[in-house]
PDB file of C-alpha atoms in Angstrom:
ATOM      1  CA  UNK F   1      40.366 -23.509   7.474  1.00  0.00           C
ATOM      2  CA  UNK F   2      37.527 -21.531   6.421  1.00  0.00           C
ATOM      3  CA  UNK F   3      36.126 -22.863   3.143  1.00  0.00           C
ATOM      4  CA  UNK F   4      37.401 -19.792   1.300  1.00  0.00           C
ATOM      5  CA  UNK F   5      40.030 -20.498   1.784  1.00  0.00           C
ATOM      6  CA  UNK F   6      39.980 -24.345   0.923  1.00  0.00           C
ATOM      7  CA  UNK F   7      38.331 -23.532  -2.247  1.00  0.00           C
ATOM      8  CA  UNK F   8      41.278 -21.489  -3.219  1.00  0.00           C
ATOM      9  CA  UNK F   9      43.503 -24.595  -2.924  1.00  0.00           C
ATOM     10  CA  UNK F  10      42.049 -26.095  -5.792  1.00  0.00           C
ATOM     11  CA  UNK F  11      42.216 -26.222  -9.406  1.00  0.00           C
ATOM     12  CA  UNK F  12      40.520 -23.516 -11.792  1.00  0.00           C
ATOM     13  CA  UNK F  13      38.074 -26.101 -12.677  1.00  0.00           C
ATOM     14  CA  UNK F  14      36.913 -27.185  -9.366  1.00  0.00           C
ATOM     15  CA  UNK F  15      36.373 -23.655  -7.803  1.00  0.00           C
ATOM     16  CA  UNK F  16      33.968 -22.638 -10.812  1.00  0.00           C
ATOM     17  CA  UNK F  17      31.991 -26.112  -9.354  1.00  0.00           C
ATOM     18  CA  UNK F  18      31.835 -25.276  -6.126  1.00  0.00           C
ATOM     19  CA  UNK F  19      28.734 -22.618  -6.377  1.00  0.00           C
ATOM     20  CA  UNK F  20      25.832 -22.482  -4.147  1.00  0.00           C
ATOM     21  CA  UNK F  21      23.885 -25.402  -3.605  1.00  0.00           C
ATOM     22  CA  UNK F  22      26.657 -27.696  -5.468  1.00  0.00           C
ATOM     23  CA  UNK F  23      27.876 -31.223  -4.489  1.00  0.00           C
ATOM     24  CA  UNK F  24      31.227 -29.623  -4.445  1.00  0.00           C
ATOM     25  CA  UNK F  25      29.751 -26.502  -2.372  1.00  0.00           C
ATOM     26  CA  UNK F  26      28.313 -28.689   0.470  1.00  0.00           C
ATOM     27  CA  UNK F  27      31.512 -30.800   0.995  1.00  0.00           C
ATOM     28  CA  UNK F  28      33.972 -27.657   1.359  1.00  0.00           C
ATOM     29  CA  UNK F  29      31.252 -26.553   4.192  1.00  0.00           C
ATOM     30  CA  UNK F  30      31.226 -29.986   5.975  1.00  0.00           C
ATOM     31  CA  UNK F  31      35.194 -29.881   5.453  1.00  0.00           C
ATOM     32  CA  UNK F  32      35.442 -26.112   7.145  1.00  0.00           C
ATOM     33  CA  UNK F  33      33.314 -27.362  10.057  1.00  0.00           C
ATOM     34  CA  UNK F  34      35.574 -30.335  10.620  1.00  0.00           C
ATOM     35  CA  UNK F  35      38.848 -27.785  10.921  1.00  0.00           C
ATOM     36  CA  UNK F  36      36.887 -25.601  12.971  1.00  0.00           C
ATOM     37  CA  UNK F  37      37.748 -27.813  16.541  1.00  0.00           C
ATOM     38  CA  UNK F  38      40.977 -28.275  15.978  1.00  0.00           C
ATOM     39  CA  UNK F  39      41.875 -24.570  14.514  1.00  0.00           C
ATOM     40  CA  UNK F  40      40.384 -23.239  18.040  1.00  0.00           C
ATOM     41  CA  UNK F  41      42.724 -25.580  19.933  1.00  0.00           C
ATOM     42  CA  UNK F  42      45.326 -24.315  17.461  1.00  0.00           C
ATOM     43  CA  UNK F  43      44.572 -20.746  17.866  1.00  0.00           C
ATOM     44  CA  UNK F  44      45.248 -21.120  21.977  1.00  0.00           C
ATOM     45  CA  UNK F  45      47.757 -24.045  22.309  1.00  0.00           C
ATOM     46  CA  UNK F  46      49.629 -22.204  24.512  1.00  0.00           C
ATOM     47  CA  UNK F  47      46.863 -22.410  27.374  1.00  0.00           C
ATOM     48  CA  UNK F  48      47.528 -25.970  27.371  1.00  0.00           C
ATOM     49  CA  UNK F  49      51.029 -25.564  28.928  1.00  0.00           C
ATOM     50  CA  UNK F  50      50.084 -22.963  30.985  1.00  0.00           C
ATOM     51  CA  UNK F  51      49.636 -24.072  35.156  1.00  0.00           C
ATOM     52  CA  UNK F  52      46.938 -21.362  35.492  1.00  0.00           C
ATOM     53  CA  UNK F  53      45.057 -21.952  32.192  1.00  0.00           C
ATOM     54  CA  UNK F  54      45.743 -25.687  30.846  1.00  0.00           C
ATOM     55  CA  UNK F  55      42.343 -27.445  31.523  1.00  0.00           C
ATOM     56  CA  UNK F  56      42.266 -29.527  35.419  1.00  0.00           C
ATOM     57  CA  UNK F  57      42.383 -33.056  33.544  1.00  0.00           C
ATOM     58  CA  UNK F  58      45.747 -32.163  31.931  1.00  0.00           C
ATOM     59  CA  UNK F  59      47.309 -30.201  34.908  1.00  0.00           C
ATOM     60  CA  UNK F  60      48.483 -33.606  36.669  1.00  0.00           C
ATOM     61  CA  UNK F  61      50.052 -34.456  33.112  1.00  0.00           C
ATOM     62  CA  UNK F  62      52.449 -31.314  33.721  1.00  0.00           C
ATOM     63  CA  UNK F  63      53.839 -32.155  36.499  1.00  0.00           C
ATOM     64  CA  UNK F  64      55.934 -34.673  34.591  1.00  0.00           C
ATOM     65  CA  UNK F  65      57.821 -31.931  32.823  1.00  0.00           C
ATOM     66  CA  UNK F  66      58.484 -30.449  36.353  1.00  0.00           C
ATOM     67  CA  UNK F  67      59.715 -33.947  38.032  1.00  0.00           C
ATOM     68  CA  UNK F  68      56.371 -33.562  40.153  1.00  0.00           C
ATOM     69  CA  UNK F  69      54.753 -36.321  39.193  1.00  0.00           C
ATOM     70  CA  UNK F  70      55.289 -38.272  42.392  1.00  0.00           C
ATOM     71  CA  UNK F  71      53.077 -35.967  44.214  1.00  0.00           C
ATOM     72  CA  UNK F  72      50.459 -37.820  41.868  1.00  0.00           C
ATOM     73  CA  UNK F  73      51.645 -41.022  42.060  1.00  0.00           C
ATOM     74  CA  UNK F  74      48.892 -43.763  42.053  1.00  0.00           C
ATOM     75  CA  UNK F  75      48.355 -47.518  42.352  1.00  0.00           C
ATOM     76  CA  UNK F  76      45.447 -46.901  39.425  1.00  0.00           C
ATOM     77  CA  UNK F  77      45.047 -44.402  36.290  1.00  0.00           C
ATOM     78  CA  UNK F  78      41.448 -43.386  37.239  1.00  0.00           C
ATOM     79  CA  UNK F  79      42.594 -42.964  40.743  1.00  0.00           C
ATOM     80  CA  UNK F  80      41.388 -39.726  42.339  1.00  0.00           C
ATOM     81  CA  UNK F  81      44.203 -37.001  42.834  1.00  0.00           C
ATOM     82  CA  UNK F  82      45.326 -36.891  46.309  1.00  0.00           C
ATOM     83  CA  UNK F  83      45.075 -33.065  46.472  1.00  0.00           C
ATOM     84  CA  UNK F  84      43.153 -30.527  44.668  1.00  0.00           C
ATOM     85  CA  UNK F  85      43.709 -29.204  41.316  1.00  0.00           C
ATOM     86  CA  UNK F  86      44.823 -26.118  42.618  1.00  0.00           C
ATOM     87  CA  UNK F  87      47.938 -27.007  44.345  1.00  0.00           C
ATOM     88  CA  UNK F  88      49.112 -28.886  41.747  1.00  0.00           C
ATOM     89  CA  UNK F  89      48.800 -25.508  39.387  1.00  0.00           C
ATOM     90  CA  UNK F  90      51.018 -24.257  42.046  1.00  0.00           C
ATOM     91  CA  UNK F  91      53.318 -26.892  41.917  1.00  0.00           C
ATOM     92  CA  UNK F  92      53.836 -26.506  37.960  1.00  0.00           C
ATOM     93  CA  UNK F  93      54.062 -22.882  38.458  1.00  0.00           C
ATOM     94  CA  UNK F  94      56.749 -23.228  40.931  1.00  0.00           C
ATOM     95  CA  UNK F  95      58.321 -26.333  39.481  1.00  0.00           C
ATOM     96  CA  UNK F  96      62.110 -24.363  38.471  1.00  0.00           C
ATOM     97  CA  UNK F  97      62.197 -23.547  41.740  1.00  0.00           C
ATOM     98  CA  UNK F  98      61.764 -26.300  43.569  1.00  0.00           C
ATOM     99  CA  UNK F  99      64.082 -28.306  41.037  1.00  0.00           C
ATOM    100  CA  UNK F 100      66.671 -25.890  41.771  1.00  0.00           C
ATOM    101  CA  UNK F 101      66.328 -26.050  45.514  1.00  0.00           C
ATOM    102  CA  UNK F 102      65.843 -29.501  46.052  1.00  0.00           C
ATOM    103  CA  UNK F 103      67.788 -31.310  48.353  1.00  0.00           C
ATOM    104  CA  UNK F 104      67.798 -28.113  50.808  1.00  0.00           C
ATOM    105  CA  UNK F 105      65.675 -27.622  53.380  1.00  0.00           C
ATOM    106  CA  UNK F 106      64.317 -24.468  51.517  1.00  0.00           C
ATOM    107  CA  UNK F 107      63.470 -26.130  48.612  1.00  0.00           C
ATOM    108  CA  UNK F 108      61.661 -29.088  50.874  1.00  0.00           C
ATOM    109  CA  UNK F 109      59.688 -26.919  52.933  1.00  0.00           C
ATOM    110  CA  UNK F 110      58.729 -25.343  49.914  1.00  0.00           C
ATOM    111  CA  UNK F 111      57.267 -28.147  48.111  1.00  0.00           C
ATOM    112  CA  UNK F 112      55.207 -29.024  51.548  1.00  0.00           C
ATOM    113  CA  UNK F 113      54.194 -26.150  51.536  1.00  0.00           C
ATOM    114  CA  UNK F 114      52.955 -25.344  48.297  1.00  0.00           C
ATOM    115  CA  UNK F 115      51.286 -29.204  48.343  1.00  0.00           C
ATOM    116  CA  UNK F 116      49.470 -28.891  51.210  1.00  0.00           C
ATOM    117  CA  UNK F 117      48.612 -25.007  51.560  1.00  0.00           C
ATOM    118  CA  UNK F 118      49.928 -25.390  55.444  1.00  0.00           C
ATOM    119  CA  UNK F 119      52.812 -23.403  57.057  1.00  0.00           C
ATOM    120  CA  UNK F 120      54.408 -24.595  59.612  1.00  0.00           C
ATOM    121  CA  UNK F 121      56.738 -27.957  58.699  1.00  0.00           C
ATOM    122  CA  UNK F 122      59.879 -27.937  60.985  1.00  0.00           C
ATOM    123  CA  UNK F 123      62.838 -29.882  60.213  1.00  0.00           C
ATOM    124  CA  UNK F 124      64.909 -31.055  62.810  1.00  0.00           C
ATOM    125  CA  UNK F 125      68.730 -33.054  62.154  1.00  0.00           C
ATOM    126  CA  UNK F 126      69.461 -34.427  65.509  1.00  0.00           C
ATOM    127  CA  UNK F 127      73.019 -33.881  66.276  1.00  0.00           C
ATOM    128  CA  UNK F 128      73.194 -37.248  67.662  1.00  0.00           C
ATOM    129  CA  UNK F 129      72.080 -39.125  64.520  1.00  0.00           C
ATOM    130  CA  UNK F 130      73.976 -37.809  61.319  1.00  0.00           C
ATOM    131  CA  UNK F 131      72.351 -37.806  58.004  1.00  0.00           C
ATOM    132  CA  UNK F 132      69.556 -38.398  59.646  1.00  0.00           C
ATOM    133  CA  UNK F 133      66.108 -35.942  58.774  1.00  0.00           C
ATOM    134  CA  UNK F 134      63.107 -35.546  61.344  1.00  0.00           C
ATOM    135  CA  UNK F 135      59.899 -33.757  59.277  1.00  0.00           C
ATOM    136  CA  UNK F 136      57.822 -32.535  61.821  1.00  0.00           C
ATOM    137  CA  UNK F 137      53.972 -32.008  60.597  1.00  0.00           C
ATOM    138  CA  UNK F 138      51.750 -29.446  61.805  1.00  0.00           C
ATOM    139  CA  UNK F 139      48.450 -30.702  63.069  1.00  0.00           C
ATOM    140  CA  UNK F 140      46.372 -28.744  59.860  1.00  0.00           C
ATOM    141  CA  UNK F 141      48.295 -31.434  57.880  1.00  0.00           C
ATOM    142  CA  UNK F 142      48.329 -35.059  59.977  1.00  0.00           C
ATOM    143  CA  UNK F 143      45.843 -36.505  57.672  1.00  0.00           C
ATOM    144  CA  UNK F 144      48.179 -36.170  54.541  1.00  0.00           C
ATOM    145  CA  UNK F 145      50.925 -38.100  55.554  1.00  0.00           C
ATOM    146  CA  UNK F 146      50.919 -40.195  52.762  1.00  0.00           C
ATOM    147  CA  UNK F 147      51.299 -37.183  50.767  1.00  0.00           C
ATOM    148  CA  UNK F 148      53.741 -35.381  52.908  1.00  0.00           C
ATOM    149  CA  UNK F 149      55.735 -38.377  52.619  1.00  0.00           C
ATOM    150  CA  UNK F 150      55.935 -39.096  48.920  1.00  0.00           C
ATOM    151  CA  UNK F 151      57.244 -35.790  48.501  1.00  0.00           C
ATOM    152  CA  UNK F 152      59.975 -35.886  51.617  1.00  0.00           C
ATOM    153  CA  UNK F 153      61.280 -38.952  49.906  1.00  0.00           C
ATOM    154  CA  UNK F 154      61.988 -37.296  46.690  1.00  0.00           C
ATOM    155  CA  UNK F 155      62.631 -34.081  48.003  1.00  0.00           C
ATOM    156  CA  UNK F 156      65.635 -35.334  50.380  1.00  0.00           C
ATOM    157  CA  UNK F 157      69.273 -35.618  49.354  1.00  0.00           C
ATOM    158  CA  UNK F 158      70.114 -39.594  48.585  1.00  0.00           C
ATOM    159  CA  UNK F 159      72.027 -39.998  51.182  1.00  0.00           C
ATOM    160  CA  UNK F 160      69.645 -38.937  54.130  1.00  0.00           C
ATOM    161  CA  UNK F 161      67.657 -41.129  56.085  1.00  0.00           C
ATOM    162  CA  UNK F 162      64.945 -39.131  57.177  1.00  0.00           C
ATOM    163  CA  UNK F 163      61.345 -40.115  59.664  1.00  0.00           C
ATOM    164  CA  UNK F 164      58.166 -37.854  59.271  1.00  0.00           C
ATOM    165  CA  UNK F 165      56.503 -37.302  62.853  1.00  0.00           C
ATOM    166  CA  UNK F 166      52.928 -35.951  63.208  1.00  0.00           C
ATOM    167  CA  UNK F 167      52.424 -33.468  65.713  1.00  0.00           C
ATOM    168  CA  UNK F 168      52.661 -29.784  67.109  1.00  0.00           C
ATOM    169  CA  UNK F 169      56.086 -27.932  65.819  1.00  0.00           C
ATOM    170  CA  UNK F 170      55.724 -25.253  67.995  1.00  0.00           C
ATOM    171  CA  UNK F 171      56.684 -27.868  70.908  1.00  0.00           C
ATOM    172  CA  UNK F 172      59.465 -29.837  69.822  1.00  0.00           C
ATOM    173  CA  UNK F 173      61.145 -32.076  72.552  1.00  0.00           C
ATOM    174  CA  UNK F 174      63.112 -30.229  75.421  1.00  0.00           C
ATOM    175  CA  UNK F 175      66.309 -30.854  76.375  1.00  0.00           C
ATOM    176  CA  UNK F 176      67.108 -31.389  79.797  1.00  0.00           C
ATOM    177  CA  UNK F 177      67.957 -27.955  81.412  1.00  0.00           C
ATOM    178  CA  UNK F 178      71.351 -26.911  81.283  1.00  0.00           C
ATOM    179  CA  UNK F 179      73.164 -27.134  85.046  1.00  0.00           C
ATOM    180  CA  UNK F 180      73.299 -23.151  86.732  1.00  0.00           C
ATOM    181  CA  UNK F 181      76.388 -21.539  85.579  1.00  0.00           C
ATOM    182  CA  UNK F 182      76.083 -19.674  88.224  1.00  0.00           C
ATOM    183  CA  UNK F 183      76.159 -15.332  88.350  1.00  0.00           C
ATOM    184  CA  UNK F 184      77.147 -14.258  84.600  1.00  0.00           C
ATOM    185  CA  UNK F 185      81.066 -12.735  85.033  1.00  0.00           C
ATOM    186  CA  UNK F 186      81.316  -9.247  84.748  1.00  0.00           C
ATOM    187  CA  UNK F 187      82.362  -8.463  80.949  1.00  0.00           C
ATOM    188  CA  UNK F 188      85.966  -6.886  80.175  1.00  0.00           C
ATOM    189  CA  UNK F 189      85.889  -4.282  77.563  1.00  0.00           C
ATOM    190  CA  UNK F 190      86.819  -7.133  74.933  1.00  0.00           C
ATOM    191  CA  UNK F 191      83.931  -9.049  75.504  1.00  0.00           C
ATOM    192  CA  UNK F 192      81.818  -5.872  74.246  1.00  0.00           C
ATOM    193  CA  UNK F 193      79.118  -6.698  71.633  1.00  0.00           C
ATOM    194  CA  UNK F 194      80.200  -7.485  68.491  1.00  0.00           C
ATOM    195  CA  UNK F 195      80.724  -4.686  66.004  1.00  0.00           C
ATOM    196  CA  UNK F 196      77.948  -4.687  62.979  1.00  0.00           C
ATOM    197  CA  UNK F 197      78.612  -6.727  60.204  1.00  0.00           C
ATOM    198  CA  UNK F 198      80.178  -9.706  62.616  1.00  0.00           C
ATOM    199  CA  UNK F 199      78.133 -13.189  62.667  1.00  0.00           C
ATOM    200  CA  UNK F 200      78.104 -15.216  65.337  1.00  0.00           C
ATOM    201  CA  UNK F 201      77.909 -19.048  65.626  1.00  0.00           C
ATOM    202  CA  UNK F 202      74.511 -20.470  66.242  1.00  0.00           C
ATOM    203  CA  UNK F 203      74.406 -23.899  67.462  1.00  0.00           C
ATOM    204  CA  UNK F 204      73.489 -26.754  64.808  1.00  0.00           C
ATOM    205  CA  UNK F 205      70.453 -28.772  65.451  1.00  0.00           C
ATOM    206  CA  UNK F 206      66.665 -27.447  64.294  1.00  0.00           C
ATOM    207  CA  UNK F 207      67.106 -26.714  60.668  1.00  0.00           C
ATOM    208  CA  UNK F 208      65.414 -23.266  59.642  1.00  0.00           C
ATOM    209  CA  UNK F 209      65.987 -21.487  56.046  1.00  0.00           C
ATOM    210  CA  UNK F 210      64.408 -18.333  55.311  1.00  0.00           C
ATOM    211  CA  UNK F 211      62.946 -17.208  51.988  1.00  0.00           C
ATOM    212  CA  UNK F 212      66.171 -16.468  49.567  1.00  0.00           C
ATOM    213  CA  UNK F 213      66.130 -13.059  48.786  1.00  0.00           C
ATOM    214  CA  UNK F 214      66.661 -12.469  45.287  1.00  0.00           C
ATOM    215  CA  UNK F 215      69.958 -10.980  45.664  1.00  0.00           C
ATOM    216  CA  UNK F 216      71.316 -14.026  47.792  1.00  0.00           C
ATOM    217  CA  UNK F 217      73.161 -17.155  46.203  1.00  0.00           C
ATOM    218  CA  UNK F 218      71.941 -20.051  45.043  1.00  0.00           C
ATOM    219  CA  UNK F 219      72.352 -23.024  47.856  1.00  0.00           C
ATOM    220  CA  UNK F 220      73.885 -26.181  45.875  1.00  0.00           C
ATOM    221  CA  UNK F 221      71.616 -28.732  46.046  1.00  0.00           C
ATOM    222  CA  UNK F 222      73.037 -31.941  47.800  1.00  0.00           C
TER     223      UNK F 222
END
């Protein structure tokens, strides 16, 4: 409060007191310069709560109102943060979203994504191994597996097992070749291409989930 202000708070008696150069005087100045910290903190609270604006000591504290926090998880308080200050703005920023696509692969990928600033994470359910997840790293990321790991775990539905594998997604295990069906039969006017609007079955095995487009439905989380 500015001492003006303060001085009109008190009785008749006082304020005629509190001249220039009075007792009075001084202490209403020292008073307005102790409110003047905390009024500019008041004035721009909401800067605190912003990702983009709140100060880098008390951006890791937000990401405990996002459920985020285990991307900071440490074994000591005055541990360093295991990635920069700036993807864990990005984080906050994008913490609705990932909370309501967790437990999809979307929401998964996103949260790798966003953590580590590298594209590229594949995620592969093995047909042979239900409820079973395979996180494949790209190389740009092998040395955060710790990281990449911590979030996996909380990221995945609770009843998925899942195994994080360093290496190159753009060469994934091969299957042994299929045996030569021999010369493709000649098509009958049913077997024409399908008419638009038609879907066809894709086989299940490498999980891949575009961006939702914001006219598409939500994906219940598992």
């Amino acid at each position: 409060m500015r001492r003006a202000a303060i001085e009109r708070l008190l009785p008749a008696a006082y304020q005629r007191a509190a001249g220039p150069g009075s007792v009075l005087g001084a202490l209403l100045d020292v008073m307005e310069a102790l409110h003047a910290p905390d009024e500019a903190v008041l004035a721009d609270v909401d800067a605190l709560f912003g990702p983009y604006r709140t100060p880098d000591g008390f951006v890791a504290y937000l990401t405990r109102w996002v459920a985020m926090d285990h991307v900071v998880a440490a074994p000591r308080a005055d541990a360093p943060l295991p990635l920069p200050a700036g993807r864990l703005r990005d984080l906050v920023a994008h913490g609705a979203l990932l909370a309501r696509w967790r437990g999809t692969p979307y929401g998964m990928r996103t949260a790798l994504e966003l953590a580590t600033g590298v594209t590229g994470f594949v995620l592969d359910e093995p047909p042979e191994r239900p409820f079973h997840l395979v996180v494949r790293v790209p190389p740009a990321a092998a040395d955060r597996l710790a990281l990449v790991t911590r979030i996996v775990e909380a990221e995945k539905p609770a009843a998925v097992t899942v195994e994080v594998v360093a290496g190159d997604p753009a060469d994934p295990p091969s299957d042994p070749p299929p045996p030569d069906p021999g010369p493709p039969p000649t098509p009958e006017p049913d077997d024409a291409e399908p008419a638009a609007g038609v879907a066809t079955v894709r086989a299940v095995g490498r999980a891949h989930v575009p961006a939702p487009l914001p006219h598409d439905p939500p994906e219940e989380p598992s």
